[in-house]
Amino acid sequence: LEAQSRALEEERRRAEDASRAKSEFLARMSHELRTPLNAVVGFTNVLMKPREGLLGSRERDYLARIRDNGKHLLGLINDVLDISRIDEGTMDIQLGQVNLEDLVRSTAAQLEGRLSGSRVRLSVSFPRVLGPLLADEARMRQILINLVGNAIKFTEDGWIRVEVAADLETGAPLTLRVVDSGIGIPSERIETIFEAFEQVDGSPSRRFGGTGLGLAISRALCRLQGFDLSVESESGKGSTFTVRFRLASPPRPE
């Protein structure tokens, strides 16, 4: 038994070392990739500034494609960097009083541009009385962008709603829900979509891009703040992602 215990302990140590090495590699590579990509996006913006007679419409279109694809790659790299920080336990959380209505409205306005030309409607709703939320505002915005962005990706026609619920007596925020009428999630995928690099559509011919990190990051950021993120869905009938604020006591701000 003692030999078996030592072998198990050695195996656990090796697994932890491998995981730590992977996270450190991802973090280093993410930083190395971000520097040249920031330069690509920055200098493309400089070239796109109006200069009479220098650029035709075709050239401006090409530059816009370079810029947009550079921004997309930066987003993917930031996701990889976030997941490595979460794995290492170095993700920084700064708690403070958050006006949830302001955060939801401004984030929804920011994301409406993604719906330009689509047949999808985005709406928000709030209780009559809504108090402040003890949370990390930047991380809550990141969670909301991930959830609404996910709904936009998988809803081709219909609607997306962001709903906030609060205690009727105190106004304390209870839940934030992102509800959509999109393609939904097959029952066999429900348990796996919060795992890193998992996709709703895991087939080789899948229609939707992305790294599959957004939901894993969102759940981890919720838990770091003392919240919980869950999903209810049925294939072909849309999805409801729910952030519950009072299932656990949030850590006290330092």
XYZ file of C-alpha atoms in Angstrom:
254
model
C 0.000 0.000 0.000
C 2.825 2.368 0.831
C 4.468 1.775 -2.553
C 1.147 2.278 -4.309
C 0.573 5.505 -2.403
C 4.018 6.798 -3.376
C 3.364 5.912 -7.015
C 0.028 7.751 -6.967
C 1.619 10.775 -5.350
C 4.387 10.808 -7.961
C 1.801 10.538 -10.745
C -0.172 13.427 -9.252
C 2.981 15.552 -9.006
C 3.859 14.856 -12.637
C 0.355 15.774 -13.757
C 0.506 19.033 -11.785
C 3.940 19.848 -13.235
C 2.677 19.155 -16.766
C -0.387 21.323 -16.219
C 1.739 24.132 -14.797
C 4.183 23.923 -17.710
C 1.287 24.048 -20.199
C -0.215 27.107 -18.516
C 3.150 28.895 -18.396
C 3.754 28.106 -22.088
C 0.312 29.424 -23.072
C 0.845 32.604 -21.065
C 4.280 33.254 -22.637
C 3.076 32.521 -26.159
C 0.013 34.721 -25.691
C 2.177 37.670 -24.663
C 4.577 37.059 -27.572
C 1.718 36.940 -30.090
C -0.119 39.982 -28.749
C 2.780 42.387 -29.364
C 3.022 41.963 -33.173
C -0.769 41.702 -33.528
C -1.250 44.986 -31.681
C 1.218 46.532 -34.117
C -0.670 45.084 -37.113
C -4.006 46.456 -35.869
C -2.501 49.811 -34.842
C -0.659 50.513 -38.098
C -3.673 49.362 -40.119
C -5.760 51.984 -38.330
C -3.104 54.585 -39.163
C -3.204 53.630 -42.852
C -7.008 53.847 -42.869
C -7.074 57.467 -41.697
C -8.499 59.688 -44.459
C -5.813 60.845 -46.867
C -7.301 62.263 -50.021
C -6.326 60.388 -53.167
C -4.091 57.808 -51.466
C -6.583 54.982 -50.925
C -9.396 53.733 -53.094
C -12.445 51.884 -51.785
C -10.891 48.494 -52.578
C -7.709 49.280 -50.637
C -9.725 50.532 -47.661
C -11.774 47.323 -47.748
C -8.599 45.222 -47.712
C -7.223 47.181 -44.763
C -10.519 46.810 -42.894
C -10.297 43.045 -43.354
C -6.733 43.007 -42.009
C -7.804 45.088 -38.985
C -10.914 43.014 -38.239
C -9.084 39.710 -38.499
C -6.288 41.068 -36.324
C -8.823 42.059 -33.666
C -10.396 38.617 -33.890
C -7.020 36.961 -33.312
C -6.342 39.282 -30.369
C -9.645 38.195 -28.834
C -8.705 34.528 -29.192
C -5.278 35.153 -27.665
C -6.826 37.033 -24.736
C -9.100 34.042 -24.112
C -6.117 31.682 -24.043
C -4.284 34.034 -21.671
C -7.312 34.219 -19.375
C -7.737 30.444 -19.207
C -4.036 30.034 -18.378
C -4.327 32.614 -15.563
C -7.380 30.815 -14.215
C -5.556 27.465 -14.319
C -2.583 28.997 -12.481
C -4.805 30.691 -9.890
C -3.424 34.133 -10.797
C -6.597 35.725 -12.197
C -7.058 39.073 -10.437
C -10.520 39.890 -9.059
C -11.300 43.431 -7.815
C -14.646 43.584 -5.991
C -16.662 46.779 -5.730
C -20.189 48.174 -5.976
C -21.507 47.648 -9.520
C -24.571 49.332 -11.041
C -25.864 46.277 -12.870
C -28.422 48.145 -14.978
C -25.809 50.571 -16.325
C -23.443 47.685 -17.059
C -26.070 45.650 -18.919
C -27.366 48.611 -20.945
C -23.912 49.794 -22.021
C -22.775 46.265 -22.896
C -25.940 45.614 -24.924
C -25.388 48.876 -26.811
C -21.781 47.837 -27.472
C -22.891 44.482 -28.927
C -25.777 45.754 -31.057
C -23.341 46.431 -33.890
C -22.880 42.669 -34.301
C -26.592 42.412 -35.150
C -26.457 44.926 -37.986
C -28.274 43.455 -40.969
C -29.467 40.387 -39.061
C -33.000 39.291 -38.187
C -32.266 39.093 -34.463
C -33.628 41.520 -31.840
C -31.709 42.231 -28.625
C -33.621 43.544 -25.593
C -32.977 44.079 -21.869
C -35.273 44.089 -18.837
C -34.850 45.084 -15.181
C -36.890 45.034 -11.972
C -38.435 48.268 -10.732
C -35.958 48.405 -7.837
C -32.402 47.177 -8.353
C -29.634 47.664 -5.813
C -25.869 47.508 -6.391
C -23.996 44.244 -6.910
C -20.747 43.378 -5.129
C -18.654 42.180 -8.058
C -15.705 42.876 -10.350
C -17.211 45.215 -12.945
C -14.686 44.434 -15.693
C -15.096 40.683 -15.221
C -18.897 40.961 -15.123
C -18.771 42.844 -18.420
C -16.517 40.120 -19.846
C -19.000 37.435 -18.719
C -21.925 39.311 -20.269
C -20.069 39.894 -23.545
C -19.273 36.173 -23.708
C -22.862 35.105 -23.006
C -24.556 37.589 -25.342
C -21.893 37.046 -28.003
C -22.520 33.321 -27.751
C -26.274 33.886 -28.145
C -25.672 36.098 -31.205
C -23.479 33.417 -32.780
C -26.096 30.684 -32.397
C -29.234 32.729 -33.139
C -29.779 33.390 -36.820
C -33.392 34.559 -36.609
C -35.456 35.545 -33.564
C -34.532 37.285 -30.338
C -32.095 37.575 -27.443
C -33.090 38.952 -24.021
C -30.939 39.967 -21.072
C -33.055 39.787 -17.914
C -32.078 40.902 -14.411
C -34.080 39.765 -11.363
C -33.844 41.161 -7.831
C -35.249 40.568 -4.350
C -38.673 42.240 -4.192
C -38.042 43.718 -0.739
C -34.396 44.754 -0.800
C -33.672 45.136 -4.523
C -30.574 42.953 -4.119
C -29.656 41.403 -7.497
C -30.528 37.697 -7.635
C -29.945 36.553 -11.218
C -28.840 37.690 -14.643
C -30.206 35.640 -17.529
C -29.310 35.629 -21.210
C -32.162 33.958 -23.094
C -32.204 33.280 -26.837
C -34.377 31.610 -29.467
C -31.383 30.068 -31.232
C -30.359 26.556 -32.190
C -30.172 25.303 -28.610
C -27.816 22.680 -27.211
C -28.171 18.915 -27.717
C -28.791 17.105 -24.427
C -25.573 15.089 -24.773
C -23.520 18.337 -24.939
C -25.072 20.155 -21.961
C -22.576 18.772 -19.440
C -19.507 19.549 -21.561
C -20.007 23.072 -22.927
C -18.395 24.680 -19.861
C -15.189 22.710 -20.406
C -12.279 24.476 -22.089
C -12.079 24.102 -25.896
C -15.529 22.476 -26.101
C -18.097 23.579 -28.707
C -21.866 23.200 -28.948
C -21.235 21.695 -32.378
C -18.231 19.422 -32.022
C -18.419 17.850 -35.468
C -15.560 18.252 -37.978
C -17.919 20.179 -40.265
C -19.174 22.579 -37.578
C -20.576 25.882 -38.859
C -19.531 28.127 -35.983
C -16.023 29.299 -35.158
C -14.315 30.131 -31.887
C -11.983 28.400 -29.453
C -14.640 27.068 -27.097
C -13.125 29.023 -24.196
C -15.778 31.703 -23.604
C -18.131 29.626 -21.449
C -15.303 27.990 -19.490
C -13.862 31.433 -18.720
C -17.294 32.841 -17.822
C -18.082 30.067 -15.335
C -14.630 30.362 -13.752
C -14.993 34.168 -13.415
C -18.427 33.682 -11.832
C -17.066 31.236 -9.269
C -14.145 33.510 -8.408
C -16.741 36.137 -7.409
C -18.894 33.686 -5.443
C -21.506 33.335 -8.220
C -22.718 30.397 -10.291
C -23.351 29.993 -14.025
C -25.709 27.332 -15.378
C -27.629 26.601 -18.572
C -30.997 25.205 -19.584
C -31.482 24.342 -23.230
C -33.158 22.085 -25.730
C -31.957 21.454 -29.251
C -33.842 23.694 -31.681
C -35.598 25.640 -28.917
C -33.037 28.126 -27.659
C -30.985 28.431 -24.472
C -31.073 30.208 -21.122
C -27.784 30.974 -19.373
C -28.253 32.064 -15.759
C -25.785 33.796 -13.442
C -26.975 33.350 -9.831
C -25.551 35.943 -7.496
C -26.646 34.595 -4.131
C -25.939 30.879 -4.240
C -22.630 31.498 -2.524
C -21.213 34.262 -0.375
C -18.785 36.349 -2.453
C -15.262 36.845 -1.120
C -14.813 40.094 0.781
C -12.967 42.884 -1.033
C -9.483 43.485 0.318
